[in-house]
Structures are given as structure tokens and as C-alpha cells.
Amino acid sequence: MPAVLKVFAWIFLALAAMSLMCTPLAFADGKGDVAVTFVVFSGVLAIPGIALMMAGRKLQRRDHTQQMMVAFVRTRDAFTVEELAVHLGCAPGEAQILLNQDIARYRLPLVVHQASRRYLRLDRLQNPAQIASHCQSCGAAIGQQIVFAGEQLRCSHCGSEVQTHAPAPVEQQWQPPPQAGHWAQAPWSQPGPAPAPAPGNWSQPGHQQPGNWRPPGT
């Protein structure tokens, strides 16, 4: 899409430039009214050309950002918004908005663990966990959140304890929807580093803590 917009933009701008180049020729022939017509026609063509060029560049930047985000998420089991922001080269607030948009739009298997302020991948979890996306008391959306054994999830709106449920297989094995962009270019669930353990299970026999996970408070 960015390439198509740029092609049309260059067509409009080229025609505008050609029209503008004809202006001095019309003045040289003493046809001032024709010269004015060329100037007006050039402006009429330049306005949509500039608009299309700006839209194409904006989409190109968004496309590049999504490629970087996909590469970052696919190589990690857990990450913070701050880590993602550093990778994308933007503010944490902007990274949060971009990630939340893609999670909502494509239903990505990413959940938030509030205790550690990290996003986890549902397809990489091995320890029992519970998830929730809405508060049963006030009905507010709380995002896709996760808790492990011994943890409670409370609504940030009303403070009530949120009822959680075990993630369904369909939530863990992501199927890309139409127009999923770069997220759908490769299978989502594939072998990778050891899944992120539940907080408090760092000393579990036979378990090796992944390098990209830090316990809460560190």
C-alpha cells in the first residue's frame, strides 16, 4: 500500500511540475491568462500529490515499526514496554499504544503479568496460569492479564477481585486473521527459548531461568 500511494503521488507531482514549467513559456508568448491557468492547474495537482506522499511515508514508517515489533516479540518469551520502546526507538507510551493496537486488532496471544509489569506469550507458558480480560463486577475491560498460582487479580477500576480462567487452546495457538500484516508471515508458535516461569518458581528442579526474564522488583 505505501508503494502504491507513492506511485500515485509521483504521478500527480510530475504532472504538477510539467504544468508549472509551461508557465514561463505562456508568459513569454504574452498569454498571461494561460499562464495563470497553468499555475492553478499545477496547484490542483500538487495538493493531492503531497497528501498522498505524506500518507505513503506514514504507512511506510508504521510498516517498518511493525516489522521491528514482530521481530522483537518473536524472539522473547517475556518483555516490558520499556524494553520494547528502546528497541523501537520511541517513548514507552507510544510503544504501549502500538502494541495494544496490534493485540486488539489481531488477537495476539500476549498477556500482561501486572506483578512484574511484563508481557508474556501464552504459547510459551508451561506453568499453570489463569487469565482474564474483563471485570465481572463492573464489566470494565482490563486487557488480557495473567496470574500464576497464589496470585490474585484485582480490577483497576473498581478494586474487586477478578475471576480468572485457564487459557483455552485456541487462545494459546494463534491463527492469523486476514490482513494480519507481518505477524502472519511466519508461524507464531514455534520452538524457542525456555518458556517464562511463574514468579517464585526460579528454583524449580530442572528448570533453567531464561535470560530475558527478571523476577519482580529487580
PDB file of C-alpha atoms in Angstrom:
ATOM      1  CA  MET A   1       0.000   0.000   0.000  1.00  0.00           C
ATOM      2  CA  PRO A   2       2.740   2.600   0.778  1.00  0.00           C
ATOM      3  CA  ALA A   3       4.356   1.884  -2.596  1.00  0.00           C
ATOM      4  CA  VAL A   4       1.045   2.332  -4.435  1.00  0.00           C
ATOM      5  CA  LEU A   5       0.388   5.647  -2.699  1.00  0.00           C
ATOM      6  CA  LYS A   6       3.860   6.873  -3.576  1.00  0.00           C
ATOM      7  CA  VAL A   7       3.412   5.916  -7.241  1.00  0.00           C
ATOM      8  CA  PHE A   8       0.218   7.957  -7.486  1.00  0.00           C
ATOM      9  CA  ALA A   9       1.872  10.774  -5.545  1.00  0.00           C
ATOM     10  CA  TRP A  10       4.766  10.939  -8.003  1.00  0.00           C
ATOM     11  CA  ILE A  11       2.331  10.951 -10.940  1.00  0.00           C
ATOM     12  CA  PHE A  12       0.440  13.930  -9.518  1.00  0.00           C
ATOM     13  CA  LEU A  13       3.647  15.763  -8.624  1.00  0.00           C
ATOM     14  CA  ALA A  14       5.183  15.119 -12.048  1.00  0.00           C
ATOM     15  CA  LEU A  15       2.110  16.496 -13.799  1.00  0.00           C
ATOM     16  CA  ALA A  16       2.145  19.497 -11.459  1.00  0.00           C
ATOM     17  CA  ALA A  17       5.805  20.146 -12.269  1.00  0.00           C
ATOM     18  CA  MET A  18       5.157  19.878 -16.015  1.00  0.00           C
ATOM     19  CA  SER A  19       2.282  22.331 -15.742  1.00  0.00           C
ATOM     20  CA  LEU A  20       4.408  24.752 -13.736  1.00  0.00           C
ATOM     21  CA  MET A  21       7.220  24.534 -16.302  1.00  0.00           C
ATOM     22  CA  CYS A  22       4.792  25.648 -19.006  1.00  0.00           C
ATOM     23  CA  THR A  23       4.006  28.859 -17.109  1.00  0.00           C
ATOM     24  CA  PRO A  24       7.054  30.914 -18.234  1.00  0.00           C
ATOM     25  CA  LEU A  25       6.506  29.782 -21.824  1.00  0.00           C
ATOM     26  CA  ALA A  26       2.953  31.125 -21.727  1.00  0.00           C
ATOM     27  CA  PHE A  27       4.179  34.423 -20.256  1.00  0.00           C
ATOM     28  CA  ALA A  28       6.830  34.640 -22.976  1.00  0.00           C
ATOM     29  CA  ASP A  29       4.121  34.335 -25.612  1.00  0.00           C
ATOM     30  CA  GLY A  30       2.144  37.097 -23.942  1.00  0.00           C
ATOM     31  CA  LYS A  31      -0.628  34.767 -22.830  1.00  0.00           C
ATOM     32  CA  GLY A  32      -0.993  35.761 -19.204  1.00  0.00           C
ATOM     33  CA  ASP A  33      -4.385  34.108 -18.753  1.00  0.00           C
ATOM     34  CA  VAL A  34      -2.975  30.790 -19.976  1.00  0.00           C
ATOM     35  CA  ALA A  35      -0.014  31.154 -17.623  1.00  0.00           C
ATOM     36  CA  VAL A  36      -2.363  31.690 -14.676  1.00  0.00           C
ATOM     37  CA  THR A  37      -4.300  28.597 -15.729  1.00  0.00           C
ATOM     38  CA  PHE A  38      -1.083  26.566 -15.700  1.00  0.00           C
ATOM     39  CA  VAL A  39      -0.271  27.829 -12.183  1.00  0.00           C
ATOM     40  CA  VAL A  40      -3.734  26.975 -10.867  1.00  0.00           C
ATOM     41  CA  PHE A  41      -3.677  23.561 -12.540  1.00  0.00           C
ATOM     42  CA  SER A  42      -0.244  22.903 -11.058  1.00  0.00           C
ATOM     43  CA  GLY A  43      -1.534  23.695  -7.569  1.00  0.00           C
ATOM     44  CA  VAL A  44      -4.589  21.486  -8.045  1.00  0.00           C
ATOM     45  CA  LEU A  45      -2.312  18.560  -8.945  1.00  0.00           C
ATOM     46  CA  ALA A  46       0.311  19.275  -6.287  1.00  0.00           C
ATOM     47  CA  ILE A  47      -2.091  19.237  -3.322  1.00  0.00           C
ATOM     48  CA  PRO A  48      -3.244  15.592  -3.707  1.00  0.00           C
ATOM     49  CA  GLY A  49       0.284  14.610  -4.710  1.00  0.00           C
ATOM     50  CA  ILE A  50       1.746  15.969  -1.478  1.00  0.00           C
ATOM     51  CA  ALA A  51      -1.085  14.451   0.572  1.00  0.00           C
ATOM     52  CA  LEU A  52      -0.558  11.022  -0.999  1.00  0.00           C
ATOM     53  CA  MET A  53       3.207  11.233  -0.485  1.00  0.00           C
ATOM     54  CA  MET A  54       2.789  12.071   3.210  1.00  0.00           C
ATOM     55  CA  ALA A  55       0.255   9.258   3.665  1.00  0.00           C
ATOM     56  CA  GLY A  56       2.576   6.804   1.929  1.00  0.00           C
ATOM     57  CA  ARG A  57       5.514   7.760   4.126  1.00  0.00           C
ATOM     58  CA  LYS A  58       3.371   7.483   7.250  1.00  0.00           C
ATOM     59  CA  LEU A  59       2.249   3.977   6.270  1.00  0.00           C
ATOM     60  CA  GLN A  60       5.836   3.058   5.427  1.00  0.00           C
ATOM     61  CA  ARG A  61       7.019   4.153   8.875  1.00  0.00           C
ATOM     62  CA  ARG A  62       4.175   2.219  10.521  1.00  0.00           C
ATOM     63  CA  ASP A  63       5.037  -0.838   8.436  1.00  0.00           C
ATOM     64  CA  HIS A  64       8.699  -0.620   9.427  1.00  0.00           C
ATOM     65  CA  THR A  65       7.773  -0.198  13.093  1.00  0.00           C
ATOM     66  CA  GLN A  66       5.548  -3.258  12.956  1.00  0.00           C
ATOM     67  CA  GLN A  67       8.359  -5.303  11.404  1.00  0.00           C
ATOM     68  CA  MET A  68      10.645  -4.298  14.274  1.00  0.00           C
ATOM     69  CA  MET A  69       7.947  -5.099  16.840  1.00  0.00           C
ATOM     70  CA  VAL A  70       7.265  -8.528  15.317  1.00  0.00           C
ATOM     71  CA  ALA A  71      10.976  -9.373  15.333  1.00  0.00           C
ATOM     72  CA  PHE A  72      11.258  -8.264  18.971  1.00  0.00           C
ATOM     73  CA  VAL A  73       8.240 -10.199  20.259  1.00  0.00           C
ATOM     74  CA  ARG A  74       9.009 -13.415  18.353  1.00  0.00           C
ATOM     75  CA  THR A  75      12.450 -13.716  19.932  1.00  0.00           C
ATOM     76  CA  ARG A  76      11.281 -13.227  23.519  1.00  0.00           C
ATOM     77  CA  ASP A  77       9.052 -15.034  25.972  1.00  0.00           C
ATOM     78  CA  ALA A  78       8.633 -12.012  28.235  1.00  0.00           C
ATOM     79  CA  PHE A  79       9.352  -8.301  27.908  1.00  0.00           C
ATOM     80  CA  THR A  80       8.432  -4.920  29.328  1.00  0.00           C
ATOM     81  CA  VAL A  81       7.045  -1.952  27.437  1.00  0.00           C
ATOM     82  CA  GLU A  82      10.248  -0.067  28.251  1.00  0.00           C
ATOM     83  CA  GLU A  83      12.339  -2.778  26.566  1.00  0.00           C
ATOM     84  CA  LEU A  84      10.089  -2.670  23.504  1.00  0.00           C
ATOM     85  CA  ALA A  85      10.293   1.140  23.405  1.00  0.00           C
ATOM     86  CA  VAL A  86      14.099   1.026  23.409  1.00  0.00           C
ATOM     87  CA  HIS A  87      14.032  -1.457  20.528  1.00  0.00           C
ATOM     88  CA  LEU A  88      11.587   0.663  18.523  1.00  0.00           C
ATOM     89  CA  GLY A  89      13.321   3.923  19.368  1.00  0.00           C
ATOM     90  CA  CYS A  90      10.193   5.619  20.704  1.00  0.00           C
ATOM     91  CA  ALA A  91       8.638   6.657  24.005  1.00  0.00           C
ATOM     92  CA  PRO A  92       7.170   3.905  26.238  1.00  0.00           C
ATOM     93  CA  GLY A  93       3.707   5.441  25.907  1.00  0.00           C
ATOM     94  CA  GLU A  94       3.864   5.240  22.111  1.00  0.00           C
ATOM     95  CA  ALA A  95       5.180   1.663  22.239  1.00  0.00           C
ATOM     96  CA  GLN A  96       2.320   0.737  24.593  1.00  0.00           C
ATOM     97  CA  ILE A  97      -0.265   2.182  22.201  1.00  0.00           C
ATOM     98  CA  LEU A  98       1.218   0.431  19.151  1.00  0.00           C
ATOM     99  CA  LEU A  99       1.411  -2.924  20.940  1.00  0.00           C
ATOM    100  CA  ASN A 100      -2.111  -2.658  22.369  1.00  0.00           C
ATOM    101  CA  GLN A 101      -3.457  -1.794  18.923  1.00  0.00           C
ATOM    102  CA  ASP A 102      -1.908  -4.896  17.383  1.00  0.00           C
ATOM    103  CA  ILE A 103      -3.008  -7.129  20.275  1.00  0.00           C
ATOM    104  CA  ALA A 104      -6.607  -5.938  19.918  1.00  0.00           C
ATOM    105  CA  ARG A 105      -6.625  -5.917  16.110  1.00  0.00           C
ATOM    106  CA  TYR A 106      -5.009  -9.329  15.578  1.00  0.00           C
ATOM    107  CA  ARG A 107      -5.863 -11.020  18.915  1.00  0.00           C
ATOM    108  CA  LEU A 108      -2.212 -11.816  19.588  1.00  0.00           C
ATOM    109  CA  PRO A 109      -1.523 -14.389  22.348  1.00  0.00           C
ATOM    110  CA  LEU A 110       0.127 -11.830  24.609  1.00  0.00           C
ATOM    111  CA  VAL A 111      -0.921 -11.255  28.217  1.00  0.00           C
ATOM    112  CA  VAL A 112       0.191  -8.836  30.936  1.00  0.00           C
ATOM    113  CA  HIS A 113       1.584 -10.014  34.272  1.00  0.00           C
ATOM    114  CA  GLN A 114       0.971  -6.982  36.487  1.00  0.00           C
ATOM    115  CA  ALA A 115       3.211  -8.138  39.334  1.00  0.00           C
ATOM    116  CA  SER A 116       6.288  -7.964  37.102  1.00  0.00           C
ATOM    117  CA  ARG A 117       4.886  -5.469  34.544  1.00  0.00           C
ATOM    118  CA  ARG A 118       5.856  -7.794  31.728  1.00  0.00           C
ATOM    119  CA  TYR A 119       4.092  -9.157  28.668  1.00  0.00           C
ATOM    120  CA  LEU A 120       4.148 -12.942  28.356  1.00  0.00           C
ATOM    121  CA  ARG A 121       3.466 -15.193  25.394  1.00  0.00           C
ATOM    122  CA  LEU A 122       0.651 -17.666  26.032  1.00  0.00           C
ATOM    123  CA  ASP A 123       2.101 -20.157  23.548  1.00  0.00           C
ATOM    124  CA  ARG A 124       5.337 -20.387  25.559  1.00  0.00           C
ATOM    125  CA  LEU A 125       3.892 -20.931  29.056  1.00  0.00           C
ATOM    126  CA  GLN A 126       4.495 -24.233  30.830  1.00  0.00           C
ATOM    127  CA  ASN A 127       3.419 -23.368  34.383  1.00  0.00           C
ATOM    128  CA  PRO A 128      -0.305 -23.365  35.263  1.00  0.00           C
ATOM    129  CA  ALA A 129      -1.779 -19.903  34.849  1.00  0.00           C
ATOM    130  CA  GLN A 130      -5.131 -18.134  34.764  1.00  0.00           C
ATOM    131  CA  ILE A 131      -6.155 -15.237  32.524  1.00  0.00           C
ATOM    132  CA  ALA A 132      -8.928 -12.634  32.372  1.00  0.00           C
ATOM    133  CA  SER A 133      -9.842  -9.699  30.162  1.00  0.00           C
ATOM    134  CA  HIS A 134     -12.926  -8.215  31.888  1.00  0.00           C
ATOM    135  CA  CYS A 135     -14.041  -7.482  35.433  1.00  0.00           C
ATOM    136  CA  GLN A 136     -17.175  -9.423  36.359  1.00  0.00           C
ATOM    137  CA  SER A 137     -18.165  -6.811  38.962  1.00  0.00           C
ATOM    138  CA  CYS A 138     -18.135  -3.603  36.913  1.00  0.00           C
ATOM    139  CA  GLY A 139     -17.792  -5.044  33.413  1.00  0.00           C
ATOM    140  CA  ALA A 140     -14.743  -2.927  32.589  1.00  0.00           C
ATOM    141  CA  ALA A 141     -12.141  -4.196  30.147  1.00  0.00           C
ATOM    142  CA  ILE A 142      -8.805  -4.723  31.904  1.00  0.00           C
ATOM    143  CA  GLY A 143      -6.791  -6.007  28.968  1.00  0.00           C
ATOM    144  CA  GLN A 144      -5.578  -9.572  28.665  1.00  0.00           C
ATOM    145  CA  GLN A 145      -3.951 -10.238  32.064  1.00  0.00           C
ATOM    146  CA  ILE A 146      -2.424 -13.329  33.628  1.00  0.00           C
ATOM    147  CA  VAL A 147      -1.843 -14.589  37.180  1.00  0.00           C
ATOM    148  CA  PHE A 148       0.006 -17.612  38.496  1.00  0.00           C
ATOM    149  CA  ALA A 149      -0.695 -19.864  41.468  1.00  0.00           C
ATOM    150  CA  GLY A 150      -1.116 -17.889  44.694  1.00  0.00           C
ATOM    151  CA  GLU A 151      -1.724 -14.569  42.938  1.00  0.00           C
ATOM    152  CA  GLN A 152      -4.920 -12.528  42.760  1.00  0.00           C
ATOM    153  CA  LEU A 153      -6.053 -10.145  40.056  1.00  0.00           C
ATOM    154  CA  ARG A 154      -7.936  -7.003  41.039  1.00  0.00           C
ATOM    155  CA  CYS A 155      -9.798  -4.607  38.795  1.00  0.00           C
ATOM    156  CA  SER A 156      -8.031  -1.279  38.357  1.00  0.00           C
ATOM    157  CA  HIS A 157     -11.437   0.437  38.042  1.00  0.00           C
ATOM    158  CA  CYS A 158     -13.491  -0.862  40.990  1.00  0.00           C
ATOM    159  CA  GLY A 159     -10.904  -2.765  43.029  1.00  0.00           C
ATOM    160  CA  SER A 160     -12.893  -6.013  43.024  1.00  0.00           C
ATOM    161  CA  GLU A 161     -11.194  -9.373  42.649  1.00  0.00           C
ATOM    162  CA  VAL A 162     -11.426 -10.541  39.048  1.00  0.00           C
ATOM    163  CA  GLN A 163     -12.445 -14.104  38.278  1.00  0.00           C
ATOM    164  CA  THR A 164      -9.913 -15.802  36.029  1.00  0.00           C
ATOM    165  CA  HIS A 165      -9.935 -18.905  33.849  1.00  0.00           C
ATOM    166  CA  ALA A 166      -7.410 -21.236  32.280  1.00  0.00           C
ATOM    167  CA  PRO A 167      -6.408 -20.177  28.752  1.00  0.00           C
ATOM    168  CA  ALA A 168      -8.167 -22.158  26.048  1.00  0.00           C
ATOM    169  CA  PRO A 169      -6.058 -23.919  23.397  1.00  0.00           C
ATOM    170  CA  VAL A 170      -7.383 -21.532  20.758  1.00  0.00           C
ATOM    171  CA  GLU A 171      -6.018 -18.625  22.824  1.00  0.00           C
ATOM    172  CA  GLN A 172      -2.574 -20.209  23.010  1.00  0.00           C
ATOM    173  CA  GLN A 173      -2.309 -21.365  19.396  1.00  0.00           C
ATOM    174  CA  TRP A 174      -2.766 -18.171  17.444  1.00  0.00           C
ATOM    175  CA  GLN A 175      -4.338 -18.273  13.996  1.00  0.00           C
ATOM    176  CA  PRO A 176      -3.644 -15.112  11.990  1.00  0.00           C
ATOM    177  CA  PRO A 177      -6.765 -13.238  10.887  1.00  0.00           C
ATOM    178  CA  PRO A 178      -6.997 -11.630   7.439  1.00  0.00           C
ATOM    179  CA  GLN A 179      -4.702  -8.642   6.952  1.00  0.00           C
ATOM    180  CA  ALA A 180      -2.552  -9.575   9.958  1.00  0.00           C
ATOM    181  CA  GLY A 181       0.436  -7.845   8.421  1.00  0.00           C
ATOM    182  CA  HIS A 182       3.901  -9.021   9.346  1.00  0.00           C
ATOM    183  CA  TRP A 183       2.535 -11.020  12.288  1.00  0.00           C
ATOM    184  CA  ALA A 184       1.214 -13.624   9.824  1.00  0.00           C
ATOM    185  CA  GLN A 185       4.348 -14.044   7.710  1.00  0.00           C
ATOM    186  CA  ALA A 186       5.622 -16.976   9.784  1.00  0.00           C
ATOM    187  CA  PRO A 187       4.048 -19.499  12.188  1.00  0.00           C
ATOM    188  CA  TRP A 188       3.575 -17.827  15.550  1.00  0.00           C
ATOM    189  CA  SER A 189       4.101 -20.856  17.777  1.00  0.00           C
ATOM    190  CA  GLN A 190       7.498 -22.384  17.093  1.00  0.00           C
ATOM    191  CA  PRO A 191      10.402 -23.750  19.163  1.00  0.00           C
ATOM    192  CA  GLY A 192      12.300 -21.114  21.058  1.00  0.00           C
ATOM    193  CA  PRO A 193      13.965 -20.392  24.406  1.00  0.00           C
ATOM    194  CA  ALA A 194      12.635 -21.931  27.591  1.00  0.00           C
ATOM    195  CA  PRO A 195       9.186 -20.533  28.485  1.00  0.00           C
ATOM    196  CA  ALA A 196       8.964 -17.890  31.178  1.00  0.00           C
ATOM    197  CA  PRO A 197       8.317 -19.490  34.585  1.00  0.00           C
ATOM    198  CA  ALA A 198       5.800 -18.316  37.128  1.00  0.00           C
ATOM    199  CA  PRO A 199       7.145 -15.890  39.734  1.00  0.00           C
ATOM    200  CA  GLY A 200       8.532 -17.773  42.715  1.00  0.00           C
ATOM    201  CA  ASN A 201       9.484 -20.891  40.733  1.00  0.00           C
ATOM    202  CA  TRP A 202      13.081 -19.868  39.964  1.00  0.00           C
ATOM    203  CA  SER A 203      14.472 -22.801  41.962  1.00  0.00           C
ATOM    204  CA  GLN A 204      12.217 -25.415  40.388  1.00  0.00           C
ATOM    205  CA  PRO A 205      14.309 -28.603  39.822  1.00  0.00           C
ATOM    206  CA  GLY A 206      15.497 -28.965  36.261  1.00  0.00           C
ATOM    207  CA  HIS A 207      14.336 -25.500  35.266  1.00  0.00           C
ATOM    208  CA  GLN A 208      16.724 -23.012  33.721  1.00  0.00           C
ATOM    209  CA  GLN A 209      15.680 -19.396  34.028  1.00  0.00           C
ATOM    210  CA  PRO A 210      15.528 -17.697  30.591  1.00  0.00           C
ATOM    211  CA  GLY A 211      17.824 -14.740  30.191  1.00  0.00           C
ATOM    212  CA  ASN A 212      15.043 -12.374  29.172  1.00  0.00           C
ATOM    213  CA  TRP A 213      13.021 -12.827  32.381  1.00  0.00           C
ATOM    214  CA  ARG A 214      13.641 -10.942  35.597  1.00  0.00           C
ATOM    215  CA  PRO A 215      11.692 -11.556  38.819  1.00  0.00           C
ATOM    216  CA  PRO A 216       9.526  -8.692  40.104  1.00  0.00           C
ATOM    217  CA  GLY A 217      11.378  -5.926  41.886  1.00  0.00           C
ATOM    218  CA  THR A 218      14.693  -6.358  40.028  1.00  0.00           C
TER     219      THR A 218
END
